[in-house]
Amino acid sequence: MYGERMRVPPRAGSSAPPPRRIVNLAPPPVARGLVHRERLLRWLGAVPGAPLTLITGAAGFGKSTLLVTWTSRLREPVAWLTLDPEDADPLLFAVNLARAIERAAPGTCLALAALLERLDPPPAAELGRVLADDLAQLDRELIVIIDDSHHLAAGDAALIIDAVLDRPPARLHLVLAGRTVPPLASLGRLRLHGLAAELGERSLRFNREEVARLIGDTAGRANPVALDLALARLDGWPAGVRLLRLRLQDAQDADDAPVDPVAVVAAIGENLAAEVLDREPPDVLAFLEPLALLSRVTPELSAAMQADAIPGDPAAILATLAGRHLFVAADAGEPGAYRLHGLLRDALLARFMAREGPAAVAELHRRAATCLIDARRIDAAIGHLLDAGDHAAVVELLAAQGIDLLAHDDWAPVRRWLQRVPPAVASSRSELLVLRAHVERNQGAFAEARASLDRAAALLERAPHGPHRQRWWWEIVALRCRAAATGGDTRGVETAAAEVLAASDASVLARSCAIFSWALALQREGRIDEAAMGVDRLLAGFAGDAPGVVAYATIARTSLAAAGHDAAVLIAAAEAAAAAADRAGMPRIATWAPTVLAAVHLERHEFDAAEAAARRALANSPGEYLGAELEAIAALVMTLAARGAVAEAERVLADERRRLGQPCPVPARRALADIQARLALAAGERPDANWLAAASRDVAVSPIRFAPQGAAVAAAALLADGPAQAAGAIAIADAAIAAARAEHAGWHVMRLLPIRALALEWLGDRPGAEAALAEALHTDPSLVRRFVLLGAPMAGLLADVAAGRPDMRARIAPVLAAFGREGGGDAPAPIAAPAPEP
């Protein structure tokens, strides 16, 4: 083969470099039993449309193995060249590249070979242009793979590649695989024109499915929890996963005792230290060691973690380390941040511990916590304080941050923090118990919240008097007001809530709870106008001063509006609440207020507005307050059903069931069952018999809980069976109406009165039916859906009453007109008219 006879002309005063070993001109052997990474192989299969492919990643990320597997499936000829450091010399690189190409496509590099035979070969760029001319004559596709291409960075050899890619030959597909991206001047242009395909370390990491396939049945030799921890530390590093598998396989073959995968990974980390860290200069190690505790770093954070000033710019140092793939990679989720591989961190920390001792490591944790607090990364800071054993600092941090986060509806981090604190510490500090009570109440665990509050109060009573004690006492008072008002026990709530509102040292969260509790207590005592005027005064006083308090006050105003029957007033209040929530950055209220809007618009048959409001509510939902979120789901489902899009409504409900996962929380499971029953009724079907029986029983125990959904649906479902079930329907409706009246929940009463009227009509009580209709029609005449949902029987009753009661005719007319506007061509069937009695 002509290419095998090519030589490198000696330079003046030097001898010719040794010829390239044949082994570098062929793909390396790979071990058996490797995972075929089909997702990456499919990606490579689409690559030949681009003249250049770059594959970059640190050692052990499977670059060569992937390419060997890929080339074994190709029909096209493949030229393979594995570089050594000396290949940075352009002449040696040109010779070896030509030899590799000649092995795959003999007779291709004739012009280049002639140049290389000269005693005075031209510069690297000229060699590249001649090689490009040779490759332009290819009569079929040729793939050229250059492995370990990072060696090109040490000399001018990259100029040859640049010249070839200046005008890429039509049938050439060049693949460069290495630890860094070669310094190609043409790369920017190729990227701009979409002519460069790139596969980075992030994609080269094993995903869960690949890890599971590689570990396979050897997983039985390890504790599952320990194995998960070990794999998390490996972070998808292919070489590390393979080494762990080999150790597990050895234990399986030898029938040894189960392997400790964490210890195996620690040993892999020690080997990594020997192979990587020992080759680095002292200044690199001095920079990296303080970062060993951090999985993600920024230039600012890395500078703050250094005990002494470092030479150079931290951003430039991190970029250099990432560019060298020294197990440091750019964080795809945060521009300017970097991720340190877990094994690198383990190796660095082990060295630091051995040299400085546990006390120095604890101090490093405290330094990391301080830096992370400044960066607002509280979750990570708490972990470091716990690792340092500094529980007092943890309590101080949670007390300083927790209430503020809860005031802005950020419940998830507070819950996570409390779960991480040792139980003995959490139960001995009043601050943490108050935070726990807030979270428990938000999750519906009311008994647990009451116990946490009682424990916190007992601890505070023994604490010395002072601002700290008083501040946390107001939190307890406000939470107790909220629990009492919600539970219907309004005694003392008005006075206690007013004290909290007047206290200058009470937090925004305490005052927010107080204003809502105060308004709710007055509403339940029937003092709705008084409560509304009081909230309006508070809104005027707090406006612009405490956005969180204003947002809660607008919630209270909306709740008071719902006690009446004026849709316009309720819409205005809900819109004000939504705007206040947006200004205050409170996603829970920003979910609840549009949900109210959706419900009102749906009652008015304004389907576009109802759907828009429901989708807005779900978009705002923080996923932490199931009540508002589930009501938003109900509003969206019922709006879709009202439009006749029952199948889409079913899909929405099924998606939400999947999103909540299994096991689904009990309150959410019950709420979803209620929505399913409402959807069935809207589609002209009978709700599930088990749900119907349970709802009927529960109305007797707690009727107000089911007034908005369960009681109305259960009663309407019974009416769907005709007059025979009218007595059962009216029993449910009457129980729920009585409870709603006691709570001054006018909106709930309004939804139940039409059901009561139809049930009385079927029981032969026309005067009673007319009285119920008169009360229902006395409310806002735009609220028509409560009538329309009852279908043809209600339309017939309304027509009869209008004919015989001229005084009610004007109010009945818009309701009757709404029956003609229900849904579209495929609208859900209303309740069927009962068959005439024989």
mmCIF file with all atom_site columns, C-alpha atoms in Angstrom, residues 38 45 97 127 171 177 185 187 199 273 279 327 349 382 407 416 429-430 502 526 541 561 590 612 658 661 807 835:
data_model
loop_
_atom_site.group_PDB
_atom_site.id
_atom_site.type_symbol
_atom_site.label_atom_id
_atom_site.label_alt_id
_atom_site.label_comp_id
_atom_site.label_asym_id
_atom_site.label_entity_id
_atom_site.label_seq_id
_atom_site.pdbx_PDB_ins_code
_atom_site.Cartn_x
_atom_site.Cartn_y
_atom_site.Cartn_z
_atom_site.occupancy
_atom_site.B_iso_or_equiv
_atom_site.pdbx_formal_charge
_atom_site.auth_seq_id
_atom_site.auth_comp_id
_atom_site.auth_asym_id
_atom_site.auth_atom_id
_atom_site.pdbx_PDB_model_num
ATOM 1  C CA . GLU A 1 38  ? -28.579 2.926  21.212 1.00 0.00 ? 38  GLU A CA 1
ATOM 2  C CA . GLY A 1 45  ? -26.363 7.543  12.537 1.00 0.00 ? 45  GLY A CA 1
ATOM 3  C CA . LEU A 1 97  ? -3.339  10.800 8.896  1.00 0.00 ? 97  LEU A CA 1
ATOM 4  C CA . LEU A 1 127 ? -0.453  20.372 3.625  1.00 0.00 ? 127 LEU A CA 1
ATOM 5  C CA . ARG A 1 171 ? -17.789 12.843 0.707  1.00 0.00 ? 171 ARG A CA 1
ATOM 6  C CA . ALA A 1 177 ? -12.953 12.530 19.737 1.00 0.00 ? 177 ALA A CA 1
ATOM 7  C CA . ALA A 1 185 ? -10.271 28.388 13.706 1.00 0.00 ? 185 ALA A CA 1
ATOM 8  C CA . LEU A 1 187 ? -15.178 25.721 14.238 1.00 0.00 ? 187 LEU A CA 1
ATOM 9  C CA . LEU A 1 199 ? -21.671 15.321 21.592 1.00 0.00 ? 199 LEU A CA 1
ATOM 10 C CA . ALA A 1 273 ? -6.875  10.817 42.546 1.00 0.00 ? 273 ALA A CA 1
ATOM 11 C CA . ARG A 1 279 ? -0.517  14.997 37.703 1.00 0.00 ? 279 ARG A CA 1
ATOM 12 C CA . PHE A 1 327 ? -14.037 16.102 35.906 1.00 0.00 ? 327 PHE A CA 1
ATOM 13 C CA . LEU A 1 349 ? -11.982 15.822 50.501 1.00 0.00 ? 349 LEU A CA 1
ATOM 14 C CA . ILE A 1 382 ? -28.339 23.785 55.892 1.00 0.00 ? 382 ILE A CA 1
ATOM 15 C CA . ALA A 1 407 ? -45.204 34.512 53.818 1.00 0.00 ? 407 ALA A CA 1
ATOM 16 C CA . ARG A 1 416 ? -37.479 19.986 53.215 1.00 0.00 ? 416 ARG A CA 1
ATOM 17 C CA . ARG A 1 429 ? -36.982 24.686 69.642 1.00 0.00 ? 429 ARG A CA 1
ATOM 18 C CA . SER A 1 430 ? -40.154 26.758 69.550 1.00 0.00 ? 430 SER A CA 1
ATOM 19 C CA . ALA A 1 502 ? -51.781 46.061 65.698 1.00 0.00 ? 502 ALA A CA 1
ATOM 20 C CA . GLY A 1 526 ? -73.170 37.007 60.034 1.00 0.00 ? 526 GLY A CA 1
ATOM 21 C CA . GLY A 1 541 ? -53.776 51.264 55.633 1.00 0.00 ? 541 GLY A CA 1
ATOM 22 C CA . ALA A 1 561 ? -68.022 38.654 48.405 1.00 0.00 ? 561 ALA A CA 1
ATOM 23 C CA . ALA A 1 590 ? -52.333 33.573 42.501 1.00 0.00 ? 590 ALA A CA 1
ATOM 24 C CA . ALA A 1 612 ? -58.644 31.116 30.572 1.00 0.00 ? 612 ALA A CA 1
ATOM 25 C CA . ARG A 1 658 ? -50.805 10.718 36.985 1.00 0.00 ? 658 ARG A CA 1
ATOM 26 C CA . GLY A 1 661 ? -48.630 10.007 41.483 1.00 0.00 ? 661 GLY A CA 1
ATOM 27 C CA . ASP A 1 807 ? -94.107 38.295 39.192 1.00 0.00 ? 807 ASP A CA 1
ATOM 28 C CA . ALA A 1 835 ? -91.003 8.993  32.385 1.00 0.00 ? 835 ALA A CA 1
#
